Structures are given as structure tokens and as C-alpha cells.
Coordinates of C-alpha atoms and ligand atoms in Angstrom, one line a residue:
M10 CA -10.2 -141.0 -46.2
N11 CA -9.9 -143.6 -48.5
R12 CA -8.8 -141.9 -51.8
S13 CA -8.4 -144.3 -55.0
V14 CA -4.6 -145.7 -55.4
I15 CA -3.5 -145.6 -58.8
V16 CA -0.6 -147.6 -60.4
A17 CA 0.3 -146.2 -64.0
A18 CA 2.6 -147.0 -66.4
N19 CA 4.4 -144.9 -68.6
W20 CA 5.5 -146.6 -71.6
K21 CA 7.0 -144.0 -73.4
M22 CA 8.5 -144.7 -76.2
N23 CA 9.4 -148.1 -75.2
G24 CA 7.8 -151.3 -75.8
N25 CA 5.7 -153.3 -78.5
L26 CA 3.7 -156.3 -79.1
A27 CA 6.1 -158.5 -76.7
L28 CA 5.8 -156.5 -74.1
I29 CA 2.3 -156.2 -74.4
K30 CA 1.6 -160.1 -75.0
E31 CA 3.7 -160.9 -72.0
M32 CA 3.0 -158.0 -69.3
T33 CA -1.4 -158.4 -70.1
S34 CA -0.5 -162.4 -69.7
A35 CA 1.5 -161.5 -66.4
L36 CA -0.9 -158.7 -64.7
A37 CA -3.3 -161.4 -65.5
N38 CA -2.4 -163.1 -62.2
V39 CA -1.7 -160.9 -60.2
S40 CA -4.3 -159.3 -57.3
L41 CA -5.2 -155.8 -56.9
S42 CA -6.7 -154.7 -53.4
S43 CA -9.6 -153.3 -54.4
N44 CA -9.6 -149.2 -54.3
T45 CA -6.8 -150.0 -56.5
C46 CA -6.3 -148.9 -60.7
V47 CA -3.5 -149.9 -63.0
V48 CA -3.3 -147.5 -66.2
V49 CA -1.3 -148.8 -68.5
C50 CA 0.4 -146.0 -70.8
P51 CA 1.5 -147.4 -73.7
S52 CA 2.7 -145.1 -77.1
F53 CA -0.6 -144.6 -79.8
P54 CA 0.2 -147.0 -82.3
Y55 CA -0.2 -150.2 -79.8
L56 CA -3.5 -148.2 -77.8
S57 CA -5.5 -151.1 -79.2
A58 CA -3.5 -154.4 -79.3
F59 CA -3.5 -153.4 -75.4
A60 CA -7.5 -152.4 -75.5
Q61 CA -7.8 -156.1 -77.0
A62 CA -5.2 -158.2 -75.3
R63 CA -7.3 -156.6 -71.8
V64 CA -10.4 -158.3 -73.9
D65 CA -9.1 -161.0 -74.4
K66 CA -7.4 -161.6 -71.3
A67 CA -11.1 -160.5 -69.1
L68 CA -8.7 -157.6 -67.8
D69 CA -10.6 -155.0 -68.8
K70 CA -12.6 -153.9 -65.4
K71 CA -9.0 -154.6 -64.2
I72 CA -6.3 -152.4 -66.3
M73 CA -6.3 -149.6 -67.3
L74 CA -5.6 -147.6 -70.6
G75 CA -3.5 -144.8 -70.8
S76 CA -2.3 -142.3 -73.8
Q77 CA 1.0 -140.9 -73.0
N78 CA -0.2 -137.3 -74.6
A79 CA -3.5 -135.7 -76.1
S80 CA -4.3 -132.8 -78.5
E81 CA -5.4 -128.9 -76.9
H82 CA -7.8 -129.1 -80.4
Q83 CA -10.5 -131.5 -81.4
Q84 CA -10.1 -132.0 -85.0
G85 CA -8.7 -129.9 -87.7
A86 CA -5.4 -129.1 -89.8
F87 CA -3.1 -130.7 -87.0
T88 CA -0.8 -132.7 -88.9
G89 CA 1.0 -135.8 -86.4
E90 CA -1.8 -134.8 -84.0
V91 CA -4.4 -136.9 -81.7
S92 CA -7.3 -136.1 -80.4
N93 CA -9.8 -136.8 -77.4
S94 CA -12.2 -137.7 -79.0
M95 CA -10.2 -140.7 -80.9
L96 CA -8.8 -141.9 -77.3
Q97 CA -12.3 -142.2 -76.3
E98 CA -13.4 -144.1 -78.7
F99 CA -10.3 -146.6 -78.2
G100 CA -11.3 -147.2 -75.0
V101 CA -8.8 -144.8 -73.3
N102 CA -9.9 -143.3 -70.1
Y103 CA -6.5 -142.5 -68.9
V104 CA -4.3 -139.3 -70.7
I105 CA -0.9 -138.6 -69.5
L106 CA 0.0 -134.5 -69.8
G107 CA 2.5 -132.0 -68.9
H108 CA 5.3 -134.8 -68.1
S109 CA 8.7 -132.8 -68.0
E110 CA 9.5 -134.8 -71.2
R111 CA 6.8 -133.0 -73.2
R112 CA 7.6 -129.1 -71.0
S113 CA 10.7 -129.6 -71.7
I114 CA 11.2 -131.4 -74.8
N115 CA 7.9 -129.6 -76.8
K116 CA 8.3 -126.8 -74.9
E117 CA 4.7 -127.1 -73.4
T118 CA 3.8 -124.1 -71.0
S119 CA 1.5 -124.5 -67.9
T120 CA -1.1 -122.7 -70.0
L121 CA -0.9 -125.1 -72.9
V122 CA -1.5 -128.1 -70.2
A123 CA -4.1 -126.4 -68.8
H124 CA -6.0 -126.4 -72.1
K125 CA -5.4 -130.2 -72.5
V126 CA -6.2 -130.8 -69.0
R127 CA -10.2 -128.9 -69.6
S128 CA -9.8 -131.0 -73.2
V129 CA -9.7 -134.5 -71.8
L130 CA -12.0 -133.9 -69.4
D131 CA -15.0 -132.6 -71.7
A132 CA -14.3 -135.5 -73.4
G133 CA -14.4 -137.4 -70.5
M134 CA -11.0 -139.8 -69.6
T135 CA -8.9 -138.5 -66.6
P136 CA -6.5 -136.6 -67.1
I137 CA -2.8 -137.6 -65.2
L138 CA -1.7 -133.6 -64.6
C139 CA 2.6 -134.0 -64.0
I140 CA 3.7 -131.3 -62.1
G141 CA 7.7 -131.1 -60.9
E142 CA 10.2 -129.2 -60.0
S143 CA 14.1 -129.6 -62.3
E144 CA 17.2 -130.7 -59.7
Q145 CA 18.6 -126.5 -59.5
E146 CA 15.1 -124.9 -58.5
R147 CA 15.1 -127.6 -55.2
E148 CA 19.0 -127.1 -55.0
T149 CA 17.7 -122.6 -54.8
G150 CA 14.2 -123.2 -52.3
Q151 CA 12.0 -123.0 -55.6
T152 CA 10.5 -126.1 -55.2
N153 CA 6.3 -125.0 -53.7
V154 CA 6.5 -121.6 -56.2
V155 CA 7.3 -123.9 -59.3
L156 CA 4.3 -126.8 -58.2
A157 CA 2.2 -123.2 -57.8
A158 CA 2.4 -121.9 -61.0
Q159 CA 2.0 -125.4 -62.8
L160 CA -1.0 -126.4 -60.8
Q161 CA -2.9 -122.5 -60.6
P162 CA -3.4 -122.4 -64.7
V163 CA -4.6 -125.7 -64.7
I164 CA -7.2 -124.2 -61.5
D165 CA -7.9 -121.3 -63.6
E166 CA -8.7 -123.2 -66.4
I167 CA -11.2 -125.8 -65.2
G168 CA -11.9 -124.6 -61.7
I169 CA -11.6 -126.5 -58.7
E170 CA -14.1 -128.7 -58.0
K171 CA -13.0 -130.2 -61.8
F172 CA -10.4 -131.7 -59.6
A173 CA -11.9 -134.1 -58.5
D174 CA -11.9 -135.8 -61.8
V175 CA -8.6 -135.2 -62.4
V176 CA -5.1 -137.6 -60.4
I177 CA -2.0 -135.3 -60.3
A178 CA 1.1 -136.7 -60.4
Y179 CA 4.3 -135.2 -58.3
E180 CA 7.9 -136.1 -60.5
P181 CA 10.7 -133.5 -59.9
V182 CA 12.0 -133.7 -62.9
W183 CA 16.0 -134.8 -60.8
A184 CA 14.5 -138.7 -60.3
I185 CA 12.9 -139.0 -63.8
G186 CA 14.8 -141.7 -65.4
T187 CA 18.0 -141.2 -63.1
G188 CA 17.4 -143.6 -60.3
K189 CA 17.5 -141.2 -57.7
T190 CA 14.7 -141.6 -56.5
A191 CA 13.7 -138.5 -54.0
S192 CA 13.1 -140.5 -50.1
P193 CA 9.5 -141.5 -48.3
E194 CA 9.9 -137.9 -46.3
L195 CA 10.9 -135.4 -49.3
A196 CA 8.0 -137.0 -51.6
Q197 CA 5.8 -137.2 -48.8
E198 CA 6.8 -134.0 -47.8
T199 CA 6.2 -132.7 -50.9
H200 CA 2.8 -134.1 -51.4
Q201 CA 1.2 -132.5 -48.8
Y202 CA 2.4 -129.7 -50.4
I203 CA 0.3 -129.9 -53.2
R204 CA -2.6 -131.5 -51.4
Q205 CA -2.7 -128.4 -49.2
F206 CA -2.3 -125.9 -52.0
I207 CA -5.3 -127.4 -53.3
A208 CA -7.0 -127.5 -50.2
D209 CA -6.5 -123.8 -49.2
I210 CA -8.9 -123.4 -52.2
N211 CA -11.5 -126.3 -51.7
Q212 CA -10.7 -129.1 -48.6
P213 CA -13.1 -131.9 -49.8
I214 CA -11.4 -132.2 -53.6
A215 CA -8.2 -131.8 -51.7
E216 CA -9.4 -134.7 -49.2
K217 CA -10.7 -137.1 -52.5
L218 CA -7.6 -136.3 -54.4
S219 CA -5.3 -138.9 -55.5
I220 CA -1.6 -137.5 -56.0
L221 CA 1.0 -139.8 -57.0
Y222 CA 4.7 -140.1 -57.0
G223 CA 7.2 -140.2 -60.3
G224 CA 10.7 -140.7 -60.4
S225 CA 12.7 -144.2 -60.3
V226 CA 10.3 -146.3 -59.0
N227 CA 10.9 -149.8 -58.0
A228 CA 10.1 -153.1 -56.9
A229 CA 12.4 -152.4 -53.7
N230 CA 12.0 -148.7 -53.5
C231 CA 7.3 -149.1 -54.0
Q232 CA 6.2 -149.6 -50.2
Q233 CA 8.1 -147.3 -48.1
L234 CA 7.4 -144.5 -50.4
F235 CA 3.8 -146.2 -51.3
A236 CA 3.1 -146.0 -47.1
Q237 CA 3.0 -141.9 -47.0
S238 CA 0.1 -140.6 -46.2
D239 CA 0.1 -138.6 -48.8
I240 CA 1.5 -141.0 -51.6
D241 CA -1.9 -142.5 -53.8
G242 CA 0.9 -145.0 -56.5
G243 CA 2.5 -144.4 -58.3
L244 CA 3.7 -143.2 -62.4
I245 CA 5.8 -145.5 -63.1
G246 CA 8.9 -145.4 -66.4
G247 CA 11.2 -147.6 -66.7
A248 CA 10.5 -150.1 -64.5
S249 CA 7.3 -150.4 -65.8
L250 CA 8.6 -152.0 -69.1
K251 CA 9.7 -154.7 -66.9
V252 CA 7.3 -157.4 -66.0
D253 CA 9.0 -158.6 -63.1
E254 CA 9.1 -155.6 -61.5
F255 CA 5.7 -154.1 -63.0
T256 CA 4.4 -157.1 -61.5
K257 CA 6.0 -156.4 -58.2
I258 CA 4.9 -152.9 -57.6
C259 CA 1.3 -153.8 -58.5
S260 CA 1.4 -155.9 -56.1
T261 CA 3.2 -154.4 -53.2
V262 CA 0.2 -150.6 -53.5
Ligands
PGA322 P1 11.0 -143.4 -64.5 O1 10.0 -142.5 -65.0 O2 10.6 -143.9 -63.8 O3 12.0 -144.2 -65.3 O4 12.0 -142.1 -63.4 C1 8.5 -141.9 -64.4 C2 8.2 -141.1 -65.6 O5 8.7 -140.1 -66.8 O6 6.8 -141.1 -65.5

């Protein structure tokens, strides 16, 4: 099965106009394999600058634009929120949802994340649905239960067929920003579980589903991770802010 391979940069609350300039110039010189897609997700204020830089450097077919969040509402009195139609108007193709930082800091529940997934799909964009267990959950053998509990509300909300338009990012919370990457074997085992969970409901959808790994991915460890049969790319945080690292990751995939 030839699944699309995605390398997504999650800049979090980092980056600036200078980084956009540097990164787009560097990405212009990276050659990507034909089934690979690079997505860069800067903060909201930088989306249009990134979109413009892409066009200026003729990268609009090569590099996709992503947002790190979106409101579940369409419009209205939601001060500080950004809607999917606004993102779509600015050329956003992907939206990261359910990142563990939003689940823990902003108290986003799996039910809310499921509503957001629906809104992103309704606006014609692709959700990158993040799921992952904490260190304590891993140590007490609850990983699979936790992942299932994060996936099920989304399946209930959108139906399994819509997963054809969803990307999953498995990000063990203990590996995010810690330098403690999951071993390729452990990541593969967990990705296989996620794919099987979907396959138990709909095999063809599971076969086509891109499942990215995230959590301290860098230029040195990405090759082994990406070589695993159920890992279809990565969601990259810290290393995506370093032009050399990120371009190496993109070339590796
Ligand atoms: P990291 O972050 O690569 O810095 O661990 C990944 C993420 O949070 O998406």
C-alpha cells in the first residue's frame, strides 16, 4: 500500500518572519520523493506571510500550509478564536488538532477535539489528529486503552469513512520536547495497534491512513523511525525550527 508520507513542522509559539524567509529558501532546494508532502504550521499571525513566501518561491505545490489549532465554531462571539473558514481563506490545507499541549494546558477533551475534526473536514481541510499517552499511562500498561479512548469519540463524530481524509499523529507525551524519542520498535508497535484499531472497523480505510510519529524526532533518528512499516512520516516540533535539521528530515523521508 502506497500511503502518502507527510513531514509536518509544528512551530508551536516560536518562529518569526526571518525564520519563514530562511525556511522557505532552504526548502526550495530540497528534493522530495513524489508521494511526500511537507506541511509547515506557524502561529496564526504568520500564516499569510508563509503563504506569500511559498508563492514567491514557487513552493505552493511543494509545501503545504498548516495551522496549529482552529475553533470548533463557524463564527460569532468567540473572542480570540479563529475559524476554519478564515484559515481556508488564507490557503491553509492542514490543521493540527488535539495536540497534547492543548489537551493539557487548554483542557481540550477528546469530545471537543472530535467536534473540531468535523469542522476542519467540513471546511475542506485535513485534520492532523494527535493522540498519545503519558509516561505514567505507558508505565502502567494503559497505552492502548488511552489511544482507543482518544480515537473513539472522533470515529463516533465523523464516521469511519471520513478517516480517509484524516491524518493521525501518534505523539507519546513523554517524548514531546524531552529528547526521549520512542524506539523505532516501540513506535512501530503502537502505530500497528492504531492501524489495527481502525482496521477492525474498516480495513481499506486503515490501509490508506497516514499515521505520523511525533516526539523528539530529529535528523539523526528520523531515518530509522520512518523505515518502520506503519510510520508514514513525522510531526516535528523543536527540530522544525532549525533549518538544517528540518531540511535533512524532509530529504530523508
Ligand atoms: P518535539 O515536538 O519534536 O519538540 O518533541 C513534537 C510536537 O509536539 O509536535
